[in-house]
Amino acid sequence: MSDMMQTQAGDAGAFRDFDLSRVPSPCFVVDEAAITRNLRILKDVSDRSGAHVLSALKAFSMFSLAPLVRQYLGGTCASGIYEARLGREEYGGKVATFCAGYKDADIDDILALSDHIIFNSPAQKNRFLNKALAAKVQVGLRINPEHSEGEIPKYDPCARCSRLGTPVSQLTPDIMEGVDGLHMHTLCEQGFDPLARTWAAVEPKLRPYLADLKWLNFGGGHHITRADYDRDALISFIQEIRATYGVEVYLEPGEAVALDAGILVGEILDLPTNGMDLAITDISATCHMPDVIEAPYRPALLDEADVGHSYRLGGPSCLAGDVIGDYTWAQPLEIGQRFAFLDQAHYSMVKTNTFNGVPLPAIALWNSETDALKMVREFDYTDFKERLS
């Protein structure tokens, strides 16, 4: 099993025609029309299957688009108190909150913000069950199906010794006391078949408990809006589960909401040479695309050439490992030249940081159908300074 993800297969779509000089650099540019396209697909799945589709804020929480998202989806899923608050304040609909460990100091606020609270372990469930019942919040338990479909062990919630979810083999009637629903999140950027295999593996172990449940939540990682995703199979799968067991079904797509809907625009700052041609950019893997280092993976480049002039791109920070990857252009690069990485609306935007005082990328909203462009946010020194105090 590889410990590195492949080159991200971004689809340039309408961004092929976007003038990169229209925005400051660095800058995330999100296409409102592409987000709308994804949301329509998700709503169609919801309407045809009867599933509740929630937007995963951990992947995409650009709340200036919350009015658009709430037109199509049934709410949000949150990973803690701040996301739960954002979901309640900006998105409306249901808020389903999961956290690997809740704090006593936060639990009352989380319950006030949430419709579902999902616990990671029986101990956490037992600790806070009475408060959840008093708040009339539905109680969920995350399970580990003990069936791996992940390509990379550190991103596989079912990997050996995983801290996420209660192993399904450990479930007992006592553990299930007070539980309204079960949650499983086992996929990462995957199609329908891994979900079907996971359910086939876990369903026999859950049968003793399904009659007493109100819902099943299949989490995120479903690339539902990808062109080759078998959406008809997903819809039939959900319909069958609902009909067989009388439960509601929830899905929590994150990447699928913003798939191929955003780019990160950068600029070439310097072109040194050391054993090969190098390019220093104002995009930092460390600060702006940390998954490049953490996953790791190689983001797709807008208009990358198959042959031509190759460079190793790196950021402006002092970290030696602040390297994005090796890329090829048809013509030699020039200082000041703009470029863009594809499919950067999800995860990259929510993971940015200001290590080394590197400025955060601006955020722009573009509509590829009308060509309207709006600067949503530009960051400055204050954003760096005030988070440190």
Coordinates of C-alpha atoms in Angstrom, one line a residue:
M1 CA 0.0 0.0 0.0
S2 CA 1.5 3.4 -1.1
D3 CA 2.0 6.1 1.5
M4 CA 1.6 8.8 -1.1
M5 CA -1.5 9.9 -3.0
Q6 CA -1.3 10.2 -6.8
T7 CA -1.3 13.5 -8.6
Q8 CA -4.6 15.2 -8.0
A9 CA -6.8 14.8 -11.1
G10 CA -8.2 18.3 -11.2
D11 CA -10.5 19.3 -14.0
A12 CA -9.7 22.9 -15.2
G13 CA -13.2 23.4 -16.6
A14 CA -14.1 27.0 -17.0
F15 CA -10.8 28.1 -15.3
R16 CA -9.0 27.6 -18.6
D17 CA -10.5 30.9 -19.7
F18 CA -10.0 32.8 -16.4
D19 CA -7.4 35.6 -16.6
L20 CA -5.2 35.0 -13.6
S21 CA -4.1 38.6 -13.4
R22 CA -7.6 39.7 -12.4
V23 CA -6.9 38.7 -8.7
P24 CA -4.1 39.5 -6.3
S25 CA -1.5 36.7 -5.7
P26 CA -1.8 34.4 -3.9
C27 CA -5.5 34.0 -4.2
F28 CA -8.2 31.3 -4.0
V29 CA -10.7 31.7 -6.8
V30 CA -14.0 29.8 -6.3
D31 CA -16.4 29.4 -9.2
E32 CA -20.0 29.9 -8.0
A33 CA -21.4 28.2 -11.1
A34 CA -19.3 25.0 -10.4
I35 CA -20.4 25.0 -6.7
T36 CA -24.0 25.3 -7.9
R37 CA -23.5 22.4 -10.3
N38 CA -22.2 20.2 -7.5
L39 CA -25.0 21.2 -5.2
R40 CA -27.7 20.3 -7.8
I41 CA -26.2 16.9 -8.2
L42 CA -26.2 16.3 -4.4
K43 CA -29.8 17.6 -4.1
D44 CA -30.9 15.2 -6.9
V45 CA -29.3 12.3 -5.0
S46 CA -31.1 13.4 -1.9
D47 CA -34.5 13.8 -3.7
R48 CA -34.3 10.5 -5.5
S49 CA -33.0 8.4 -2.6
G50 CA -34.6 10.1 0.4
A51 CA -31.3 10.6 2.1
H52 CA -30.4 13.7 4.1
V53 CA -27.3 15.3 2.6
L54 CA -25.2 17.5 4.9
S55 CA -22.3 19.7 3.9
A56 CA -19.1 18.8 5.7
L57 CA -17.7 22.1 7.0
K58 CA -14.3 20.5 7.7
A59 CA -13.7 20.4 3.9
F60 CA -15.4 23.6 2.7
S61 CA -16.6 26.3 5.0
M62 CA -16.7 29.4 2.7
F63 CA -19.7 30.8 4.5
S64 CA -20.3 33.6 2.0
L65 CA -21.8 30.8 -0.1
A66 CA -23.9 29.5 2.8
P67 CA -27.1 31.1 1.3
L68 CA -26.4 29.0 -1.9
V69 CA -25.7 25.8 0.0
R70 CA -28.8 25.9 2.1
Q71 CA -30.9 26.1 -1.0
Y72 CA -29.8 22.6 -1.9
L73 CA -28.6 20.7 1.2
G74 CA -30.3 19.8 4.5
G75 CA -27.7 21.3 6.8
T76 CA -24.1 20.7 7.9
C77 CA -21.9 18.3 9.8
A78 CA -19.4 19.8 12.2
S79 CA -16.2 18.5 13.8
G80 CA -16.4 20.6 17.0
I81 CA -17.9 23.6 18.7
Y82 CA -16.7 26.3 16.2
E83 CA -18.0 24.4 13.1
A84 CA -21.2 23.7 14.9
R85 CA -21.7 27.4 15.7
L86 CA -20.9 28.3 12.1
G87 CA -23.3 25.7 10.8
R88 CA -26.1 27.0 13.0
E89 CA -25.5 30.7 12.4
E90 CA -24.9 30.7 8.7
Y91 CA -26.2 27.5 7.0
G92 CA -29.4 26.5 8.9
G93 CA -31.0 23.1 8.5
K94 CA -29.7 20.2 10.7
V95 CA -26.3 20.3 12.5
A96 CA -24.7 16.9 13.1
T97 CA -21.7 17.2 15.3
F98 CA -19.0 14.6 15.8
C99 CA -15.8 15.0 17.8
A100 CA -13.2 12.4 18.9
G101 CA -13.4 13.9 22.4
Y102 CA -15.8 16.5 23.9
K103 CA -14.8 18.8 26.7
D104 CA -17.0 19.3 29.7
A105 CA -16.6 23.1 29.2
D106 CA -18.0 22.8 25.6
I107 CA -20.7 20.2 25.9
D108 CA -23.6 22.4 26.8
D109 CA -22.9 24.8 24.0
I110 CA -22.5 22.0 21.5
L111 CA -25.8 20.4 22.5
A112 CA -27.5 23.8 22.1
L113 CA -26.1 24.1 18.6
S114 CA -26.6 20.5 17.4
D115 CA -29.5 18.3 16.3
H116 CA -27.4 15.2 16.4
I117 CA -24.4 14.7 18.7
I118 CA -22.2 11.8 17.7
F119 CA -19.8 10.2 20.2
N120 CA -16.6 8.4 19.4
S121 CA -16.7 6.0 22.3
P122 CA -19.1 4.4 24.7
A123 CA -17.4 6.1 27.6
Q124 CA -18.0 9.6 26.1
K125 CA -21.6 8.6 25.3
N126 CA -22.2 7.5 28.8
R127 CA -20.6 10.5 30.2
F128 CA -22.8 13.0 28.4
L129 CA -25.9 10.9 27.6
N130 CA -28.2 12.5 30.3
K131 CA -27.3 16.0 29.2
A132 CA -28.1 15.0 25.6
L133 CA -31.4 13.5 26.6
A134 CA -32.3 16.6 28.6
A135 CA -31.4 18.8 25.6
K136 CA -33.5 16.6 23.3
V137 CA -30.6 16.1 21.0
Q138 CA -30.4 12.8 19.1
V139 CA -27.4 10.6 20.2
G140 CA -25.1 8.9 17.7
L141 CA -22.2 6.5 18.1
R142 CA -19.4 6.4 15.6
I143 CA -18.4 2.9 14.8
N144 CA -15.3 1.4 13.1
P145 CA -16.6 -1.2 10.6
E146 CA -13.2 -3.0 10.9
H147 CA -13.1 -3.1 7.1
S148 CA -10.5 -1.0 5.3
E149 CA -11.0 0.6 2.0
G150 CA -8.4 3.4 2.5
E151 CA -5.4 3.6 0.1
I152 CA -3.2 5.3 2.6
P153 CA -3.0 4.0 6.2
K154 CA -2.8 7.3 8.0
Y155 CA -6.0 8.5 6.2
D156 CA -7.8 5.2 6.9
P157 CA -10.2 5.4 9.9
C158 CA -10.2 1.6 9.9
A159 CA -6.5 1.1 10.1
R160 CA -5.1 -1.0 12.9
C161 CA -5.2 0.8 16.2
S162 CA -7.3 3.6 14.8
R163 CA -8.6 6.1 17.4
L164 CA -11.7 6.8 15.4
G165 CA -14.9 5.0 16.2
T166 CA -15.9 2.0 18.3
P167 CA -14.9 -1.3 16.7
V168 CA -18.1 -2.9 15.5
S169 CA -17.0 -6.2 17.2
Q170 CA -17.2 -4.5 20.5
L171 CA -20.8 -3.4 20.3
T172 CA -23.2 -4.8 23.0
P173 CA -26.8 -4.0 24.0
D174 CA -25.4 -2.1 27.0
I175 CA -23.2 0.1 24.7
M176 CA -26.2 0.7 22.4
E177 CA -28.4 1.9 25.2
G178 CA -29.6 5.4 24.5
V179 CA -28.1 5.4 20.9
D180 CA -30.4 6.8 18.2
G181 CA -28.1 6.3 15.3
L182 CA -24.8 4.9 14.1
H183 CA -22.1 6.9 12.2
M184 CA -19.4 5.4 10.0
H185 CA -16.9 7.5 8.0
T186 CA -14.5 5.2 6.3
L187 CA -13.9 6.6 2.8
C188 CA -11.6 9.2 1.3
E189 CA -12.2 10.5 -2.2
Q190 CA -13.8 7.3 -3.3
G191 CA -16.6 6.0 -5.5
F192 CA -19.6 3.8 -4.7
D193 CA -18.0 0.4 -4.7
P194 CA -16.0 0.9 -1.5
L195 CA -19.1 2.0 0.3
A196 CA -21.0 -1.1 -0.9
R197 CA -18.2 -3.4 0.2
T198 CA -18.1 -1.7 3.6
W199 CA -21.8 -2.2 4.1
A200 CA -21.6 -5.8 3.0
A201 CA -18.9 -6.4 5.6
V202 CA -20.6 -4.6 8.5
E203 CA -24.3 -5.2 7.9
P204 CA -24.4 -8.7 9.4
K205 CA -22.8 -7.4 12.6
L206 CA -25.3 -4.5 12.9
R207 CA -28.5 -6.5 12.3
P208 CA -29.2 -7.1 16.0
Y209 CA -29.4 -3.3 16.6
L210 CA -30.8 -1.9 13.4
A211 CA -34.5 -2.3 14.4
D212 CA -34.0 0.0 17.3
L213 CA -32.2 2.8 15.4
K214 CA -33.6 5.9 13.9
W215 CA -30.8 6.6 11.4
L216 CA -27.5 5.6 9.8
N217 CA -24.9 8.2 8.9
F218 CA -22.4 7.0 6.2
G219 CA -20.2 10.0 6.8
G220 CA -18.1 11.6 4.0
G221 CA -15.4 10.7 1.5
H222 CA -18.0 10.0 -1.2
H223 CA -17.0 11.7 -4.5
I224 CA -20.7 11.9 -5.5
T225 CA -20.2 14.8 -7.9
R226 CA -17.3 13.2 -9.8
A227 CA -18.3 12.4 -13.4
D228 CA -17.6 8.6 -13.0
Y229 CA -19.4 8.2 -9.7
D230 CA -22.2 5.6 -9.9
R231 CA -25.0 7.8 -8.5
D232 CA -27.8 5.4 -9.6
A233 CA -26.2 2.6 -7.6
L234 CA -25.9 4.9 -4.5
I235 CA -29.5 5.9 -4.8
S236 CA -30.7 2.3 -5.0
F237 CA -28.4 1.4 -2.1
I238 CA -30.0 4.1 0.1
Q239 CA -33.5 3.2 -0.9
E240 CA -33.0 -0.4 0.0
I241 CA -31.5 0.4 3.4
R242 CA -34.4 2.7 4.2
A243 CA -37.0 0.2 3.1
T244 CA -35.4 -2.8 4.8
Y245 CA -34.6 -1.3 8.2
G246 CA -36.9 1.7 8.4
V247 CA -34.1 4.1 9.2
E248 CA -33.2 7.5 7.9
V249 CA -29.9 7.8 6.0
Y250 CA -27.4 10.7 6.2
L251 CA -24.5 11.5 3.9
E252 CA -21.8 14.1 4.8
P253 CA -20.0 15.0 1.5
G254 CA -17.3 17.7 1.9
E255 CA -15.1 17.5 -1.2
A256 CA -18.1 16.7 -3.3
V257 CA -19.6 20.1 -2.6
A258 CA -16.5 22.0 -3.9
L259 CA -15.0 19.4 -6.3
D260 CA -13.2 21.1 -9.2
A261 CA -14.7 24.4 -8.2
G262 CA -11.6 26.4 -7.1
I263 CA -8.1 27.2 -8.0
L264 CA -5.1 28.7 -6.1
V265 CA -3.4 31.5 -8.1
G266 CA 0.3 32.1 -7.5
E267 CA 3.2 34.0 -8.9
I268 CA 6.8 33.2 -9.7
L269 CA 9.2 35.1 -7.5
D270 CA 12.7 33.8 -8.4
L271 CA 14.2 31.2 -10.7
P272 CA 17.4 29.8 -9.1
T273 CA 19.3 26.7 -10.2
N274 CA 20.8 23.9 -8.0
G275 CA 21.2 20.7 -9.8
M276 CA 18.0 21.4 -11.6
D277 CA 15.8 24.4 -12.4
L278 CA 14.0 25.7 -9.4
A279 CA 11.1 28.2 -9.0
I280 CA 10.3 30.1 -5.8
T281 CA 6.7 31.1 -5.6
D282 CA 4.4 33.0 -3.3
I283 CA 2.4 29.8 -2.8
S284 CA 3.7 27.8 0.2
A285 CA 2.9 24.1 0.5
T286 CA 3.5 24.5 4.3
C287 CA 1.2 27.5 4.7
H288 CA -1.3 27.3 1.8
M289 CA -1.6 23.6 0.8
P290 CA -0.4 21.6 3.8
D291 CA -1.9 18.4 2.5
V292 CA 0.9 18.5 -0.2
I293 CA 3.2 17.7 2.7
E294 CA 0.9 15.8 5.1
A295 CA -0.9 13.5 2.6
P296 CA 1.4 13.8 0.7
Y297 CA 0.0 14.5 -2.8
R298 CA 0.9 16.4 -6.0
P299 CA -1.7 19.1 -6.9
A300 CA -2.6 19.3 -10.6
L301 CA -1.3 22.4 -12.4
L302 CA -3.5 24.4 -14.8
D303 CA -2.2 23.9 -18.3
E304 CA 0.7 21.7 -17.4
A305 CA 2.7 20.5 -20.4
D306 CA 3.7 17.0 -21.1
V307 CA 7.1 18.1 -22.4
G308 CA 9.0 21.3 -22.2
H309 CA 10.8 23.2 -19.3
S310 CA 10.6 21.5 -15.9
Y311 CA 11.0 23.2 -12.5
R312 CA 10.8 22.2 -8.9
L313 CA 8.3 24.6 -7.3
G314 CA 8.7 25.7 -3.7
G315 CA 7.3 28.3 -1.4
P316 CA 8.8 31.4 0.2
S317 CA 9.1 30.0 3.8
C318 CA 12.4 28.9 5.4
L319 CA 11.2 25.3 5.8
A320 CA 13.5 23.1 3.6
G321 CA 10.5 20.8 2.9
D322 CA 8.3 23.6 1.6
V323 CA 8.3 22.0 -1.8
I324 CA 5.2 21.6 -4.0
G325 CA 6.6 19.4 -6.7
D326 CA 8.1 19.2 -10.1
Y327 CA 6.1 20.7 -13.0
T328 CA 6.6 21.3 -16.7
W329 CA 5.7 24.3 -18.8
A330 CA 5.8 24.5 -22.6
Q331 CA 7.9 27.7 -22.4
P332 CA 10.5 28.8 -19.9
L333 CA 9.1 30.6 -16.8
E334 CA 9.5 34.3 -16.2
I335 CA 9.7 36.2 -12.9
G336 CA 6.3 37.6 -12.2
Q337 CA 4.5 35.0 -14.3
R338 CA 1.1 33.8 -12.9
F339 CA 0.1 30.1 -12.6
A340 CA -2.6 28.2 -10.8
F341 CA -3.2 24.8 -9.1
L342 CA -6.5 23.1 -9.7
D343 CA -9.2 21.8 -7.3
Q344 CA -8.1 23.9 -4.3
A345 CA -11.5 25.0 -2.9
H346 CA -11.8 22.1 -0.5
Y347 CA -9.4 21.4 2.4
S348 CA -6.6 23.8 1.2
M349 CA -8.7 26.8 2.1
V350 CA -9.6 25.6 5.6
K351 CA -6.1 24.5 6.4
T352 CA -4.1 27.7 5.6
N353 CA -1.8 29.1 8.3
T354 CA 0.7 32.0 8.7
F355 CA 3.9 30.1 9.6
N356 CA 6.9 32.4 9.0
G357 CA 4.5 35.3 8.7
V358 CA 3.7 34.2 5.1
P359 CA 0.5 36.1 4.1
L360 CA -2.7 34.1 3.7
P361 CA -4.2 33.9 0.2
A362 CA -7.0 36.2 -0.7
I363 CA -10.4 34.7 -1.5
A364 CA -12.3 35.6 -4.6
L365 CA -15.7 34.5 -5.9
W366 CA -16.1 34.2 -9.6
N367 CA -19.1 33.1 -11.7
S368 CA -18.0 31.4 -14.9
E369 CA -21.4 31.8 -16.4
T370 CA -21.7 35.6 -15.9
D371 CA -17.9 36.4 -15.5
A372 CA -18.8 38.4 -12.4
L373 CA -15.8 38.6 -10.0
K374 CA -16.0 39.6 -6.3
M375 CA -13.2 39.8 -3.8
V376 CA -14.6 38.1 -0.7
R377 CA -11.6 38.6 1.7
E378 CA -8.1 40.0 1.6
F379 CA -5.8 39.3 4.6
D380 CA -3.2 41.6 6.1
Y381 CA -0.6 41.9 8.9
T382 CA -3.4 42.2 11.5
D383 CA -4.6 38.7 10.7
F384 CA -1.1 37.3 11.4
K385 CA -0.5 39.4 14.5
E386 CA -3.9 39.1 16.3
R387 CA -3.9 35.3 16.4
L388 CA -0.6 35.4 18.3
S389 CA -1.2 38.2 20.8

